[in-house]
Amino acid sequence: MKLMAAAVTLVYFASARTVFLYQGSLLLPKFLAYLAYHATVIVLFSFLISTLASTLAIPALWAKIAVVPIQFIMNYLILRSLLALFESPTR
């Protein structure tokens, strides 16, 4: 659990500055929302992978490979949306 929190923290702070070129303040509520999102997504995608693997009778690794691109896109969109919250419309 600590490792996941460390990874999510690193992604949040590194991505905000380098990927999104974010110059605003990294507010605690945004970060906590991002942590809550990741905790939820891990549970949901684990269930999805398990369901796909058992329903389609495929190895769990294949199911994971199938859903990872969707998860990456969701992560990008959520972080971009969170960073845009409370920003001035002139940016």
PDB file of C-alpha atoms in Angstrom:
ATOM      1  CA  MET A   1       0.000   0.000   0.000  1.00  0.00           C
ATOM      2  CA  LYS A   2       2.839   2.400   0.828  1.00  0.00           C
ATOM      3  CA  LEU A   3       4.504   1.647  -2.482  1.00  0.00           C
ATOM      4  CA  MET A   4       1.287   2.418  -4.391  1.00  0.00           C
ATOM      5  CA  ALA A   5       0.883   5.714  -2.515  1.00  0.00           C
ATOM      6  CA  ALA A   6       4.499   6.621  -3.271  1.00  0.00           C
ATOM      7  CA  ALA A   7       4.053   5.811  -6.968  1.00  0.00           C
ATOM      8  CA  VAL A   8       0.838   7.819  -7.245  1.00  0.00           C
ATOM      9  CA  THR A   9       2.469  10.733  -5.426  1.00  0.00           C
ATOM     10  CA  LEU A  10       5.437  10.687  -7.792  1.00  0.00           C
ATOM     11  CA  VAL A  11       3.179  10.526 -10.859  1.00  0.00           C
ATOM     12  CA  TYR A  12       1.017  13.397  -9.611  1.00  0.00           C
ATOM     13  CA  PHE A  13       3.826  15.803  -8.848  1.00  0.00           C
ATOM     14  CA  ALA A  14       6.102  14.860 -11.753  1.00  0.00           C
ATOM     15  CA  SER A  15       3.324  14.811 -14.345  1.00  0.00           C
ATOM     16  CA  ALA A  16       1.821  18.077 -13.208  1.00  0.00           C
ATOM     17  CA  ARG A  17       5.019  19.969 -13.942  1.00  0.00           C
ATOM     18  CA  THR A  18       6.488  18.049 -16.882  1.00  0.00           C
ATOM     19  CA  VAL A  19       3.573  16.571 -18.838  1.00  0.00           C
ATOM     20  CA  PHE A  20       0.968  19.268 -18.259  1.00  0.00           C
ATOM     21  CA  LEU A  21       3.385  22.186 -17.715  1.00  0.00           C
ATOM     22  CA  TYR A  22       1.237  23.140 -14.745  1.00  0.00           C
ATOM     23  CA  GLN A  23       2.313  26.393 -13.095  1.00  0.00           C
ATOM     24  CA  GLY A  24      -0.440  26.745 -10.486  1.00  0.00           C
ATOM     25  CA  SER A  25      -0.368  25.604  -6.925  1.00  0.00           C
ATOM     26  CA  LEU A  26      -0.575  21.877  -6.284  1.00  0.00           C
ATOM     27  CA  LEU A  27      -3.432  22.035  -3.856  1.00  0.00           C
ATOM     28  CA  LEU A  28      -3.927  19.290  -1.331  1.00  0.00           C
ATOM     29  CA  PRO A  29      -7.579  18.690  -2.322  1.00  0.00           C
ATOM     30  CA  LYS A  30      -6.524  17.965  -5.915  1.00  0.00           C
ATOM     31  CA  PHE A  31      -3.892  15.519  -4.737  1.00  0.00           C
ATOM     32  CA  LEU A  32      -6.298  13.789  -2.343  1.00  0.00           C
ATOM     33  CA  ALA A  33      -8.868  13.496  -5.123  1.00  0.00           C
ATOM     34  CA  TYR A  34      -6.193  11.938  -7.346  1.00  0.00           C
ATOM     35  CA  LEU A  35      -5.298   9.439  -4.594  1.00  0.00           C
ATOM     36  CA  ALA A  36      -8.970   8.546  -4.120  1.00  0.00           C
ATOM     37  CA  TYR A  37      -9.379   8.128  -7.881  1.00  0.00           C
ATOM     38  CA  HIS A  38      -6.427   5.728  -8.038  1.00  0.00           C
ATOM     39  CA  ALA A  39      -7.621   3.680  -5.072  1.00  0.00           C
ATOM     40  CA  THR A  40     -11.002   3.304  -6.768  1.00  0.00           C
ATOM     41  CA  VAL A  41      -9.547   2.533 -10.195  1.00  0.00           C
ATOM     42  CA  ILE A  42      -7.262  -0.172  -8.824  1.00  0.00           C
ATOM     43  CA  VAL A  43     -10.215  -1.981  -7.282  1.00  0.00           C
ATOM     44  CA  LEU A  44     -12.448  -1.569 -10.347  1.00  0.00           C
ATOM     45  CA  PHE A  45      -9.830  -2.591 -12.895  1.00  0.00           C
ATOM     46  CA  SER A  46      -8.762  -5.561 -10.789  1.00  0.00           C
ATOM     47  CA  PHE A  47     -12.375  -6.711 -10.800  1.00  0.00           C
ATOM     48  CA  LEU A  48     -12.609  -6.061 -14.555  1.00  0.00           C
ATOM     49  CA  ILE A  49      -9.443  -8.055 -15.260  1.00  0.00           C
ATOM     50  CA  SER A  50     -10.644 -10.928 -13.111  1.00  0.00           C
ATOM     51  CA  THR A  51     -14.062 -10.905 -14.772  1.00  0.00           C
ATOM     52  CA  LEU A  52     -12.613 -10.771 -18.289  1.00  0.00           C
ATOM     53  CA  ALA A  53     -10.188 -13.572 -17.552  1.00  0.00           C
ATOM     54  CA  SER A  54     -12.840 -15.872 -16.137  1.00  0.00           C
ATOM     55  CA  THR A  55     -15.619 -14.984 -18.599  1.00  0.00           C
ATOM     56  CA  LEU A  56     -13.477 -15.228 -21.717  1.00  0.00           C
ATOM     57  CA  ALA A  57     -11.334 -18.047 -20.324  1.00  0.00           C
ATOM     58  CA  ILE A  58      -8.122 -16.174 -21.111  1.00  0.00           C
ATOM     59  CA  PRO A  59      -5.006 -15.692 -18.979  1.00  0.00           C
ATOM     60  CA  ALA A  60      -5.223 -12.760 -16.571  1.00  0.00           C
ATOM     61  CA  LEU A  61      -2.145 -11.246 -18.213  1.00  0.00           C
ATOM     62  CA  TRP A  62      -4.007 -10.924 -21.530  1.00  0.00           C
ATOM     63  CA  ALA A  63      -6.959  -9.334 -19.795  1.00  0.00           C
ATOM     64  CA  LYS A  64      -4.588  -6.871 -18.106  1.00  0.00           C
ATOM     65  CA  ILE A  65      -2.906  -6.052 -21.402  1.00  0.00           C
ATOM     66  CA  ALA A  66      -6.347  -5.375 -22.877  1.00  0.00           C
ATOM     67  CA  VAL A  67      -7.419  -2.917 -20.170  1.00  0.00           C
ATOM     68  CA  VAL A  68      -4.144  -1.073 -19.478  1.00  0.00           C
ATOM     69  CA  PRO A  69      -4.492   1.336 -22.439  1.00  0.00           C
ATOM     70  CA  ILE A  70      -7.963   2.308 -21.225  1.00  0.00           C
ATOM     71  CA  GLN A  71      -6.620   2.893 -17.739  1.00  0.00           C
ATOM     72  CA  PHE A  72      -3.728   5.019 -19.027  1.00  0.00           C
ATOM     73  CA  ILE A  73      -6.103   7.209 -21.035  1.00  0.00           C
ATOM     74  CA  MET A  74      -8.378   7.594 -18.016  1.00  0.00           C
ATOM     75  CA  ASN A  75      -5.417   8.523 -15.798  1.00  0.00           C
ATOM     76  CA  TYR A  76      -4.335  11.219 -18.252  1.00  0.00           C
ATOM     77  CA  LEU A  77      -7.817  12.691 -18.578  1.00  0.00           C
ATOM     78  CA  ILE A  78      -8.498  12.678 -14.844  1.00  0.00           C
ATOM     79  CA  LEU A  79      -5.195  14.324 -13.946  1.00  0.00           C
ATOM     80  CA  ARG A  80      -5.653  16.934 -16.671  1.00  0.00           C
ATOM     81  CA  SER A  81      -9.162  17.663 -15.373  1.00  0.00           C
ATOM     82  CA  LEU A  82      -8.036  17.881 -11.754  1.00  0.00           C
ATOM     83  CA  LEU A  83      -5.248  20.303 -12.606  1.00  0.00           C
ATOM     84  CA  ALA A  84      -7.681  22.466 -14.572  1.00  0.00           C
ATOM     85  CA  LEU A  85      -9.994  22.849 -11.574  1.00  0.00           C
ATOM     86  CA  PHE A  86      -9.973  26.312 -10.049  1.00  0.00           C
ATOM     87  CA  GLU A  87      -7.655  27.702 -12.692  1.00  0.00           C
ATOM     88  CA  SER A  88      -8.352  31.071 -14.224  1.00  0.00           C
ATOM     89  CA  PRO A  89     -10.057  30.943 -17.633  1.00  0.00           C
ATOM     90  CA  THR A  90      -7.281  33.065 -19.190  1.00  0.00           C
ATOM     91  CA  ARG A  91      -4.841  30.135 -19.201  1.00  0.00           C
TER      92      ARG A  91
END
